Amino acid sequence: MRVLSEMYFNIRAGAVAVLIGSLSSISAATTNNTTLLNPKFTRIPTGSVKPYGWALNMAKVQANGLASQQPVWFSYVRDSIWWGGPLEYSEMQEAAPYWFNGWVALAHQLEDPVLLNHTKSFLDYVYASQEPSGYFGPYPFDSSLPTLLWPRYMTMLGLIQYAEADPSEATKISDLLHDFATYATEKFASGNLGTAAEGEQYTYQQVRWEELVLVMQWLYDNDPRGQEAELIALMKAARAQGFSWKDDLFVDNGTFPRTAVPAAEAGMHNHGVNVAEALKSEALAWRITGEQSDIESTYARVNMTWKYHGRPQGIFSTDEHLAGLHPSRGSEYCASVETMFSLEMNYATLGAPEWAELLERIAYNSLPAQSTPDWWAHQYLQQTNQIWVANHSEGVVWTDGPYSNVMGMEPNYPCCTVNHPQGWPKFWSNSFLYADNGTALAHVSLGPATLSTDLPSGVSANVTVETLYPFGSTLSYTIAASAPFTFYIRVPGWSQSKSTISINGSDARALSPDATTSLQSIEVKAGETAIDLYLDMQVEIEPRSNGSIAVYRGPLLYAVDLAHNQTETYAMRSPGPLEFIETLPNVPPSDETLYDNHTHDHFWLATDSWNIAIDPSTLVFHEDSVDELPYYVWDTAAQPQSMTASACEIDWPTLLGDADWPPTSPNTCLGDTFSVTLRPIGGTRLRIGEIPTMSVS
């Protein structure tokens, strides 16, 4: 067992200096900012990487769950104004764009004809909607308002994935993007972008400018058509007229909130999903400016966000706005998937290995903890210490509505219903990257996958990764290559000295990853190469609030699993959007009902004590030897690993029905000790993830 000295948030100072130095040398060679700087890694086209093994089952679960049905019966997508319907859940007009952005990758990863037909239908509507000005998509419901750019950013994020996955559509998609770039350039030049007085939707647009920059950088990299200068000018305009994340939030001198944001100070700049998206803003800006301060800001913002608001399951605390370190405060599902995407882009651009490790922590802990195992229900807010899931009608410890931690169809608000599906597919898409200017491949987010690609250097490569990771310690690679190339594997920082690698059946030898990049280099020859990687996983203890602890093994967080009962009702729809669509014409009456009988809301109440402390010295790890994992891998007790520990009840007050701060450890037992089971947090429904301690002796 290893006890860590501090909470997980701080990127190594030495590594930062080396990485910044190597990138700064590139910056110095660039003058006048007339070209974009190259990222450290290059994305592999969507659809080239596919989930495999248990991850393929997970993809099928999602494809048959709540998200897959949205074009069929979920009104805000099926009847969206984006493809001929009468409604959206707000003037943001983002439901169908969110769905499309998340669904393109999965449709092509599974090559599922039903999913592909839905995405193609949406694509055709988008094509047909574009006007000679370059504008595409619907106009505001209130015709007196300025056009809103924001939902087009999400749509275009889906479009660029589509262009990668289906080259037959690439030219038409690039046509659309170039025409829209012309429209957006004129829009920014006119300054007619909308104001807060005209609607909250325009303030979201102001703070989410980095999504437009990302799309325009893709266009610059893939099909610029001689418009490089114009595209860079648009990127600069979007940044200049948007909120300055670099100067006006991510500065740790009192500007950035170090505790939960009070309701009176809540705003777009400390709104959790906006913060999640903005984690990548200056990494993208660095490609335009070449400024070292943009690199430094990117490192600093990740560090300060997790230092002051980080949760042990990977995500940061945000129950609409940044919420501090209290383990009963919530974390929004949208924040999880947007943070994952930002970390994927940050890593590809600048290459800090800690970001990839943090990405895995979110994917393998936060993501599954916020959905039912069949992916038919989700929470708006998850809690690290989650002792009940129900309507908090007597009050809440968070700043969202009382229904926010219910597992349901659209608890609190529909945005996470339509946005959560991007998490897994983009994680798989970005798990491999081109390295060394397109001459090498890197496996950076570990898990079972297949890859078929032609490297920019001309080498054809097929890679299969067989593994139970993160539920297993061994990753077996089979690589077929048309010519020699370098293959990299990112070695996690938690792996111990006993980790080994074997190539083509050779004796296992100790890993020797690069000290700065954490990449293990393997020279692959033409033909077939077999690699067996063993990652030594040890139980690790991380200090948390008031002397409580978080317990890890590898990337998985283990939480005390609380016994509970379950009740269900038909899914309740969020009242606010229903009030909005009642103002719209031609809405079918079936879309205005308060309950939807296609799925259910789930409520869980503990049936045994939750006020528990453990003696960490008694932790014992248990593992079943298995060759494959259950189809519903995140079901309770479905994972082949668990831990046990000696525990006892302690004096631990509640706050509005939720667990208050963990009492200061070590604690005094109220009675006899007993054994508790800790499971991967994604396999728990109710749990204690920041665990107070006591001593049996």
XYZ file of C-alpha atoms in Angstrom:
697
model
C 0.000 0.000 0.000
C 1.288 3.450 -0.884
C 0.187 6.605 0.935
C 0.313 9.747 -1.197
C 1.448 13.018 0.313
C -1.158 15.266 -1.294
C -4.394 15.331 -3.236
C -4.122 14.582 -6.933
C -4.042 17.903 -8.726
C -0.500 19.084 -9.173
C 1.384 18.522 -12.421
C 5.084 18.018 -11.765
C 6.918 21.341 -11.851
C 9.983 19.846 -13.512
C 7.936 18.241 -16.259
C 6.164 21.526 -16.903
C 9.468 23.325 -17.334
C 10.773 20.736 -19.796
C 7.566 20.614 -21.825
C 7.232 24.394 -21.921
C 10.851 24.690 -22.960
C 10.474 22.247 -25.844
C 7.332 23.955 -27.083
C 8.833 27.414 -26.654
C 11.578 26.518 -29.101
C 8.877 25.936 -31.678
C 7.286 29.253 -30.799
C 10.524 31.122 -31.326
C 10.724 29.900 -34.908
C 7.317 31.333 -35.733
C 6.970 34.967 -36.756
C 3.995 37.237 -37.315
C 1.537 34.459 -36.380
C 0.720 33.827 -40.037
C 0.576 30.062 -39.588
C -0.695 27.741 -36.899
C 1.853 25.970 -34.733
C 1.754 22.193 -34.952
C 0.388 20.285 -31.952
C 2.583 17.687 -30.276
C 0.276 14.908 -31.474
C -2.199 14.689 -34.343
C -5.659 13.182 -34.068
C -6.400 9.983 -35.947
C -9.573 10.186 -38.099
C -12.827 9.344 -36.330
C -13.834 5.713 -36.860
C -10.267 4.434 -37.227
C -10.106 3.537 -33.533
C -12.864 1.209 -32.385
C -13.713 -0.122 -28.929
C -12.927 -3.783 -28.393
C -13.609 -6.415 -25.760
C -15.464 -5.052 -22.757
C -15.343 -1.564 -24.303
C -17.177 -2.864 -27.369
C -19.877 -4.197 -25.064
C -19.974 -0.784 -23.394
C -20.433 0.834 -26.810
C -23.326 -1.514 -27.562
C -24.879 -0.772 -24.171
C -24.781 2.942 -24.923
C -26.053 2.371 -28.462
C -29.074 0.549 -27.054
C -29.628 2.909 -24.135
C -31.173 6.302 -23.541
C -29.111 8.209 -26.084
C -29.839 5.862 -28.982
C -33.562 6.473 -28.683
C -33.417 10.244 -28.878
C -34.180 10.546 -32.615
C -37.008 8.041 -32.105
C -38.984 9.355 -29.139
C -37.085 11.987 -27.135
C -38.968 15.111 -28.138
C -36.138 17.633 -27.909
C -34.179 15.692 -30.530
C -36.906 13.942 -32.536
C -38.964 17.129 -32.917
C -36.041 19.548 -32.938
C -36.266 22.581 -35.167
C -32.858 21.488 -36.484
C -34.445 18.777 -38.618
C -37.886 19.998 -39.380
C -39.663 19.920 -36.024
C -41.264 22.762 -34.058
C -39.199 22.914 -30.869
C -36.017 22.908 -28.800
C -35.829 23.103 -25.032
C -34.618 26.718 -25.056
C -33.445 29.531 -27.297
C -30.018 27.879 -27.064
C -31.319 25.425 -29.713
C -28.625 22.965 -28.665
C -30.383 19.631 -28.060
C -30.030 18.150 -31.541
C -26.518 19.627 -32.031
C -25.375 18.081 -28.741
C -26.850 14.730 -29.738
C -25.189 14.858 -33.176
C -21.806 15.854 -31.732
C -21.820 12.852 -29.442
C -23.392 10.333 -31.769
C -21.312 10.567 -34.957
C -18.285 8.799 -33.499
C -20.252 5.932 -31.947
C -22.265 5.348 -35.121
C -19.059 4.908 -37.118
C -17.229 2.971 -34.408
C -20.025 0.391 -34.352
C -20.858 0.745 -38.056
C -24.455 0.421 -36.948
C -26.847 1.108 -39.865
C -29.613 2.513 -37.642
C -27.299 4.972 -35.940
C -25.650 5.861 -39.243
C -29.036 6.565 -40.818
C -29.966 8.950 -38.013
C -26.709 10.874 -38.288
C -26.929 10.995 -42.097
C -30.487 12.303 -41.901
C -29.356 15.101 -39.601
C -26.408 15.859 -41.872
C -28.700 16.216 -44.878
C -30.934 18.662 -42.999
C -27.882 20.733 -42.122
C -26.744 20.777 -45.750
C -30.186 21.839 -46.922
C -30.430 24.615 -44.344
C -27.345 26.554 -45.416
C -28.028 29.911 -47.041
C -25.887 31.851 -49.547
C -24.606 33.973 -46.641
C -23.070 30.859 -45.070
C -25.531 30.749 -42.175
C -27.040 27.327 -41.533
C -29.585 25.874 -39.152
C -32.664 27.447 -37.593
C -33.239 31.072 -36.696
C -34.166 32.147 -33.144
C -37.734 31.381 -32.146
C -38.031 35.092 -31.376
C -37.427 36.590 -34.808
C -36.469 39.951 -33.297
C -33.271 38.480 -31.826
C -29.842 38.330 -33.487
C -28.749 34.974 -34.870
C -26.956 32.802 -32.329
C -23.671 31.180 -33.331
C -23.305 28.862 -30.319
C -25.338 25.779 -31.384
C -23.578 25.824 -34.739
C -20.284 25.244 -32.903
C -21.610 21.953 -31.511
C -23.013 20.986 -34.894
C -19.671 21.671 -36.548
C -17.854 19.544 -33.970
C -20.071 16.711 -35.164
C -19.474 17.634 -38.797
C -15.687 17.437 -38.573
C -15.947 13.968 -37.037
C -18.310 12.991 -39.859
C -15.868 14.263 -42.486
C -13.109 12.138 -40.958
C -15.245 9.021 -40.668
C -16.851 9.251 -44.121
C -14.468 10.805 -46.672
C -17.257 10.815 -49.273
C -18.853 13.670 -47.305
C -15.624 15.539 -46.529
C -15.729 17.980 -49.446
C -19.349 18.997 -48.852
C -18.691 19.432 -45.147
C -15.642 21.575 -45.842
C -17.734 23.631 -48.278
C -20.247 24.265 -45.506
C -17.560 25.149 -42.960
C -15.803 27.586 -45.284
C -19.080 29.297 -46.121
C -19.953 29.530 -42.438
C -16.497 30.947 -41.695
C -17.309 33.780 -44.097
C -20.613 34.403 -42.315
C -19.017 34.270 -38.864
C -16.235 36.638 -39.924
C -18.799 39.210 -40.999
C -20.774 38.597 -37.805
C -17.779 39.300 -35.574
C -16.844 42.328 -37.655
C -20.334 43.790 -37.245
C -20.365 43.204 -33.493
C -23.998 42.071 -33.708
C -23.419 39.015 -31.538
C -26.262 39.562 -29.085
C -26.132 40.762 -25.497
C -27.069 39.463 -22.069
C -30.027 41.835 -22.107
C -31.337 39.991 -25.175
C -30.992 36.573 -23.594
C -28.743 34.311 -21.557
C -27.920 32.317 -24.682
C -25.661 35.112 -25.917
C -23.560 35.004 -22.763
C -22.950 31.285 -23.266
C -21.805 32.104 -26.776
C -19.336 34.663 -25.430
C -17.622 32.239 -23.058
C -17.549 29.215 -25.408
C -15.524 30.754 -28.208
C -12.888 28.009 -28.006
C -15.262 25.539 -29.678
C -15.320 27.701 -32.813
C -11.535 28.027 -32.700
C -11.185 24.241 -32.522
C -13.371 23.746 -35.603
C -11.526 26.418 -37.572
C -8.189 24.842 -36.641
C -9.450 21.527 -37.971
C -10.412 23.235 -41.227
C -7.009 24.934 -41.411
C -5.225 21.620 -40.843
C -7.336 19.499 -43.192
C -8.752 21.610 -46.037
C -7.730 25.298 -45.850
C -8.162 26.036 -49.588
C -5.747 28.939 -49.452
C -7.767 30.647 -46.712
C -5.238 30.175 -43.927
C -4.941 33.882 -43.140
C -8.709 34.347 -43.106
C -9.224 31.361 -40.820
C -6.601 32.612 -38.361
C -8.205 36.054 -38.414
C -11.560 34.485 -37.482
C -9.957 32.539 -34.628
C -8.377 35.724 -33.313
C -11.665 37.614 -33.564
C -13.547 34.906 -31.664
C -10.976 34.979 -28.893
C -10.724 38.770 -28.757
C -14.487 39.254 -28.530
C -15.003 36.389 -26.104
C -14.444 36.169 -22.383
C -10.749 36.160 -21.426
C -10.353 32.939 -19.494
C -6.629 33.559 -19.304
C -6.825 36.972 -17.642
C -10.229 37.112 -15.971
C -10.678 33.710 -14.314
C -7.700 31.352 -14.333
C -5.438 33.527 -12.193
C -4.753 32.181 -8.706
C -4.509 35.530 -6.928
C -8.071 35.693 -5.655
C -9.555 35.931 -9.150
C -10.120 32.190 -9.377
C -12.561 30.975 -6.684
C -10.855 28.846 -4.055
C -14.098 27.758 -2.386
C -17.666 27.091 -3.485
C -19.075 30.029 -5.445
C -21.872 31.777 -3.493
C -25.150 32.163 -5.347
C -24.729 35.945 -5.396
C -21.437 35.576 -7.312
C -22.555 32.904 -9.773
C -21.965 33.785 -13.399
C -20.964 32.468 -16.790
C -17.265 32.631 -15.857
C -17.582 30.222 -12.903
C -20.277 28.029 -14.468
C -18.888 24.502 -14.348
C -19.543 23.382 -17.916
C -18.148 26.649 -19.252
C -15.038 26.079 -17.133
C -14.783 22.504 -18.446
C -14.863 23.678 -22.046
C -12.460 26.533 -21.300
C -9.764 24.217 -19.965
C -8.591 23.931 -23.576
C -8.993 27.558 -24.677
C -5.387 28.679 -24.282
C -3.905 25.421 -25.553
C -5.790 26.128 -28.770
C -4.829 29.804 -28.621
C -1.155 28.855 -28.331
C -1.293 27.402 -31.828
C -2.263 30.898 -33.007
C -0.051 33.062 -30.797
C 2.993 30.975 -29.959
C 2.982 32.678 -26.562
C 4.536 30.792 -23.672
C 2.019 32.431 -21.347
C -0.757 30.513 -23.108
C 1.020 27.247 -22.321
C 1.598 28.284 -18.721
C -2.047 29.302 -18.340
C -3.158 25.873 -19.553
C -1.072 24.056 -16.959
C -2.066 26.504 -14.224
C -5.808 26.246 -14.843
C -5.834 22.475 -14.603
C -3.827 22.608 -11.383
C -5.943 25.276 -9.706
C -9.279 23.769 -10.770
C -8.450 20.416 -9.170
C -6.630 21.941 -6.202
C -9.683 23.889 -5.091
C -12.553 21.869 -6.579
C -11.212 18.422 -7.511
C -13.071 15.230 -6.706
C -11.310 11.889 -6.144
C -13.289 10.292 -9.003
C -11.526 12.608 -11.457
C -13.999 15.369 -12.209
C -14.131 18.688 -10.382
C -17.036 19.818 -8.234
C -19.651 21.916 -10.003
C -23.327 21.852 -9.163
C -23.917 24.458 -11.857
C -21.045 26.622 -10.554
C -17.693 25.723 -9.008
C -18.513 24.052 -5.706
C -15.339 23.540 -3.678
C -14.120 20.364 -1.991
C -17.208 19.265 -0.027
C -17.749 15.601 -1.030
C -21.542 15.920 -0.967
C -21.598 18.807 -3.409
C -22.456 17.765 -6.941
C -20.629 17.381 -10.232
C -22.630 17.832 -13.429
C -22.566 15.122 -16.080
C -22.014 17.673 -18.854
C -18.916 18.849 -16.990
C -17.507 15.313 -16.984
C -17.786 14.775 -20.727
C -16.691 18.308 -21.632
C -13.694 18.034 -19.298
C -12.751 14.754 -20.938
C -12.837 16.373 -24.368
C -10.808 19.366 -23.179
C -8.174 17.097 -21.647
C -8.053 15.076 -24.871
C -7.392 18.258 -26.844
C -4.916 19.625 -24.288
C -2.943 16.406 -24.312
C -2.894 16.209 -28.103
C -1.715 19.820 -28.306
C 0.837 20.046 -25.487
C 1.424 16.481 -24.310
C 1.412 16.608 -20.487
C 1.032 12.940 -19.424
C -0.787 13.899 -16.218
C -3.699 15.163 -18.322
C -4.091 11.748 -19.941
C -3.987 10.145 -16.503
C -6.645 12.537 -15.225
C -8.703 11.789 -18.342
C -8.642 8.073 -17.539
C -9.636 8.793 -13.968
C -12.762 10.616 -15.172
C -13.603 8.010 -17.815
C -13.289 5.003 -15.522
C -14.822 6.577 -12.399
C -16.971 9.670 -12.935
C -18.587 8.568 -16.179
C -19.981 5.190 -15.074
C -20.890 6.505 -11.623
C -23.356 8.916 -13.216
C -25.388 6.424 -15.275
C -27.264 3.219 -14.588
C -25.379 0.131 -15.817
C -27.730 -0.213 -18.809
C -27.202 3.468 -19.699
C -30.944 4.133 -19.656
C -30.828 6.728 -16.888
C -28.368 9.331 -15.697
C -27.878 11.918 -12.983
C -27.533 15.619 -13.563
C -25.323 15.712 -10.446
C -23.229 12.940 -8.928
C -21.758 13.010 -5.422
C -18.594 11.439 -4.076
C -20.346 10.731 -0.779
C -23.786 9.803 -2.075
C -26.009 8.451 0.670
C -29.375 8.805 -1.068
C -30.690 9.395 -4.571
C -34.106 11.004 -4.459
C -36.019 14.243 -4.793
C -34.450 16.581 -2.212
C -37.725 18.344 -1.589
C -36.647 19.697 1.834
C -33.624 21.532 0.438
C -30.273 20.847 -1.203
C -26.583 21.253 -0.430
C -25.977 22.204 -4.065
C -27.162 25.115 -6.211
C -29.183 23.115 -8.751
C -32.737 21.857 -8.358
C -33.922 19.232 -5.843
C -34.278 16.520 -8.516
C -30.660 16.802 -9.656
C -29.212 13.583 -8.226
C -32.146 11.385 -9.289
C -31.188 8.773 -11.887
C -33.555 9.578 -14.706
C -34.268 10.681 -18.240
C -33.755 14.428 -17.835
C -33.324 15.206 -14.124
C -33.091 18.956 -13.473
C -32.516 19.901 -17.155
C -32.257 18.088 -20.504
C -28.756 19.275 -21.479
C -26.982 16.268 -19.957
C -29.496 13.915 -21.567
C -28.317 15.010 -24.997
C -24.678 15.842 -24.165
C -23.541 12.862 -22.097
C -23.249 10.460 -25.082
C -20.035 12.122 -26.326
C -17.977 10.842 -23.367
C -17.103 7.263 -24.292
C -16.969 7.592 -28.114
C -14.590 10.567 -28.052
C -12.496 8.872 -25.370
C -12.047 5.888 -27.679
C -11.467 8.076 -30.748
C -8.672 9.970 -29.019
C -7.081 6.983 -27.286
C -4.543 6.671 -30.116
C -2.720 9.605 -31.715
C -0.175 10.164 -34.461
C 3.210 11.183 -33.034
C 6.562 12.464 -34.308
C 5.088 14.406 -37.225
C 3.020 11.476 -38.404
C 5.771 8.855 -38.406
C 4.732 7.138 -35.164
C 1.676 5.981 -33.222
C 0.955 6.492 -29.529
C -1.540 4.654 -27.317
C -2.282 7.329 -24.728
C -5.623 6.422 -23.091
C -5.368 2.792 -22.146
C -8.065 0.205 -22.710
C -9.192 -2.443 -25.200
C -9.335 -1.155 -28.775
C -8.552 -1.809 -32.401
C -6.945 0.628 -34.818
C -6.641 0.499 -38.580
C -4.852 3.437 -40.148
C -2.401 4.701 -42.708
C 0.089 6.950 -40.972
C 0.838 10.280 -42.680
C 4.301 8.813 -43.333
C 2.690 6.145 -45.524
C 2.968 3.158 -43.186
C -0.168 1.013 -42.908
C -0.782 -0.296 -39.401
C -3.381 -2.444 -37.679
C -3.325 -2.625 -33.889
C -5.396 -4.794 -31.565
C -5.256 -4.264 -27.799
C -6.635 -7.148 -25.748
C -7.050 -6.242 -22.107
C -9.441 -6.081 -19.183
C -7.872 -2.748 -18.184
C -8.677 -0.926 -15.922
C -9.951 -4.165 -14.336
C -6.777 -5.997 -15.354
C -3.058 -5.263 -15.319
C -1.964 -6.749 -18.650
C -2.340 -5.215 -22.094
C -1.514 -7.460 -25.068
C -0.843 -5.709 -28.372
C -0.803 -7.295 -31.808
C 0.542 -4.935 -34.474
C 0.639 -5.616 -38.211
C 2.698 -3.047 -40.132
C 3.643 -2.555 -43.771
C 6.978 -1.002 -42.779
C 8.914 -0.203 -39.591
C 7.680 2.603 -37.338
C 7.865 3.734 -33.721
C 5.049 2.758 -31.386
C 4.574 4.497 -28.039
C 2.584 3.480 -24.981
C 1.874 6.003 -22.232
C 2.872 4.548 -18.875
C 0.659 5.812 -16.016
C 2.344 7.635 -13.172
C 0.866 5.253 -10.589
C 2.546 2.187 -12.116
C 5.279 0.842 -9.892
C 8.813 -0.353 -10.577
C 7.601 -3.918 -11.079
C 5.868 -3.017 -14.364
C 7.339 -4.874 -17.338
C 7.220 -5.247 -21.101
C 7.846 -8.217 -23.377
C 8.199 -8.017 -27.167
C 7.581 -11.034 -29.402
C 7.788 -13.439 -26.473
C 11.112 -12.184 -25.145
C 11.881 -12.183 -21.448
C 9.985 -9.460 -19.636
C 12.086 -6.416 -18.802
C 11.483 -3.328 -16.738
C 9.743 -0.414 -18.396
C 11.860 2.599 -19.315
C 9.438 5.386 -20.277
C 10.697 8.851 -21.103
C 10.928 10.841 -17.880
C 9.082 13.830 -19.348
C 6.478 12.313 -21.667
C 5.932 8.989 -19.823
C 5.969 7.292 -23.235
C 7.490 3.833 -23.613
C 9.048 3.543 -27.076
C 8.952 0.316 -29.114
C 10.484 -0.040 -32.565
C 7.985 -2.035 -34.602
C 9.258 -3.926 -37.634
C 7.411 -4.737 -40.846
C 5.106 -7.699 -40.371
C 3.578 -8.718 -37.054
C 4.759 -7.638 -33.616
C 3.406 -8.814 -30.260
C 3.784 -6.681 -27.139
C 2.788 -7.709 -23.622
C 2.657 -4.866 -21.125
C 2.219 -5.507 -17.418
C 1.324 -2.528 -15.227
C 1.897 -3.124 -11.541
C -1.113 -1.826 -9.619
C -0.859 -1.201 -5.893
C -3.423 0.092 -3.432
C -2.874 3.827 -2.967
C -4.242 6.127 -0.282
C -4.818 9.778 -1.159
C -5.474 12.342 1.606
C -8.752 14.220 1.350
C -10.748 16.684 3.453
C -10.497 16.583 7.267
C -8.111 13.648 7.181
C -10.459 11.437 5.183
C -8.998 9.285 2.432
C -9.622 8.165 -1.133
C -8.593 4.607 -2.008
C -7.251 3.705 -5.453
C -5.822 0.803 -7.327
C -4.558 1.782 -10.737
C -6.952 4.325 -12.250
C -9.950 3.053 -10.271
C -11.328 4.768 -7.177
C -12.787 2.364 -4.623
C -15.712 3.528 -2.484
C -17.588 1.944 0.410
C -20.600 0.295 -1.224
C -23.812 1.093 0.688
C -26.743 -1.320 0.750
C -29.926 0.263 -0.591
C -33.411 -0.300 -1.910
C -34.802 0.980 -5.195
C -38.091 2.443 -6.349
C -39.023 3.640 -9.824
C -41.512 5.932 -11.512
C -42.064 6.915 -15.095
C -39.509 9.523 -16.087
C -40.378 13.074 -15.072
C -39.512 15.782 -17.546
C -37.785 18.975 -16.492
C -40.481 21.610 -15.814
C -38.543 24.649 -17.067
C -38.163 23.502 -20.683
C -41.806 22.378 -20.705
C -42.799 25.925 -19.816
C -40.657 27.168 -22.701
C -42.118 24.875 -25.357
C -45.623 25.822 -24.264
C -44.849 29.240 -25.780
C -44.049 27.708 -29.178
C -46.560 26.998 -31.960
C -47.394 23.573 -33.359
C -45.912 21.546 -30.498
C -47.566 18.098 -30.337
C -49.506 17.602 -27.081
C -47.525 14.409 -26.448
C -44.369 16.537 -26.120
C -45.895 18.609 -23.333
C -46.664 15.844 -20.838
C -44.893 15.961 -17.472
C -44.071 12.233 -17.506
C -42.646 10.013 -20.228
C -43.382 6.288 -20.154
C -40.480 5.229 -22.384
C -38.117 5.009 -19.426
C -37.926 5.421 -15.654
C -36.521 7.531 -12.867
C -34.708 5.591 -10.139
C -34.611 6.392 -6.416
C -32.214 4.725 -3.969
C -32.332 4.862 -0.184
C -29.728 3.316 2.113
C -30.889 0.277 4.088
C -27.899 0.163 6.429
C -25.580 2.602 8.148
C -23.744 5.073 5.950
C -21.886 6.963 8.726
C -18.804 4.778 8.453
C -15.082 5.117 9.096
C -12.506 2.492 8.116
C -9.094 1.473 9.368
C -6.950 1.820 6.222
C -4.330 -0.561 7.629
C -6.911 -3.365 7.319
C -7.610 -2.868 3.610
C -7.415 -6.138 1.693
C -7.650 -6.344 -2.095
C -9.653 -9.205 -3.630
C -9.559 -10.274 -7.274
C -11.331 -13.010 -9.200
C -9.457 -14.527 -12.111
C -11.600 -13.962 -15.211
C -11.012 -14.023 -18.954
C -13.849 -11.672 -19.802
C -16.083 -9.161 -18.092
C -19.889 -9.138 -17.780
C -21.858 -7.356 -20.484
C -23.078 -4.777 -17.964
C -19.628 -4.222 -16.550
C -20.681 -1.364 -14.251
C -23.454 -3.306 -12.523
C -23.092 -3.760 -8.765
C -20.475 -6.443 -8.000
C -19.919 -7.096 -11.730
C -16.285 -6.006 -11.526
C -13.810 -8.790 -10.652
C -12.085 -6.660 -7.989
C -13.117 -5.367 -4.596
C -11.575 -4.488 -1.252
C -12.620 -5.113 2.319
C -11.736 -3.207 5.467
C -12.603 -3.067 9.137
C -15.129 -0.319 9.810
C -17.370 1.140 12.451
C -20.126 3.675 12.800
C -19.076 7.186 13.815
C -20.745 10.437 14.741
C -21.308 12.064 11.347
C -24.048 14.685 11.001
C -26.146 15.314 7.923
C -26.828 18.538 6.080
C -30.286 18.694 4.480
C -30.277 14.909 4.372
C -26.844 14.564 2.772
C -23.609 13.684 4.507
C -21.913 16.761 5.932
C -18.145 17.250 5.777
C -16.364 14.059 6.861
C -15.654 14.380 10.590
C -11.999 14.987 11.366
C -10.000 11.757 11.370
C -9.063 9.663 13.227
C -12.550 9.028 14.573
C -13.958 7.301 17.644
C -16.174 4.288 17.011
C -19.736 4.329 18.327
C -19.897 0.547 18.566
C -18.310 -2.690 17.446
C -16.301 -2.989 14.265
C -17.514 -4.851 11.196
C -16.334 -5.496 7.654
C -17.304 -3.313 4.695
C -16.786 -3.806 0.972
C -15.237 -1.200 -1.281
C -15.962 -1.429 -5.007
C -14.933 0.609 -8.045
C -17.050 3.742 -7.725
C -18.580 3.211 -11.160
C -20.106 -0.009 -9.839
C -21.758 1.645 -6.821
C -25.108 3.351 -6.563
C -24.786 4.721 -3.015
C -21.325 5.083 -1.523
C -18.765 6.835 0.613
C -15.844 7.833 -1.617
C -14.085 10.224 0.765
C -13.805 7.921 3.736
C -13.147 8.976 7.337
C -10.632 6.845 9.192
C -10.316 5.195 12.584
C -7.907 2.710 14.129
C -8.948 -0.751 15.269
C -6.117 -0.776 17.797
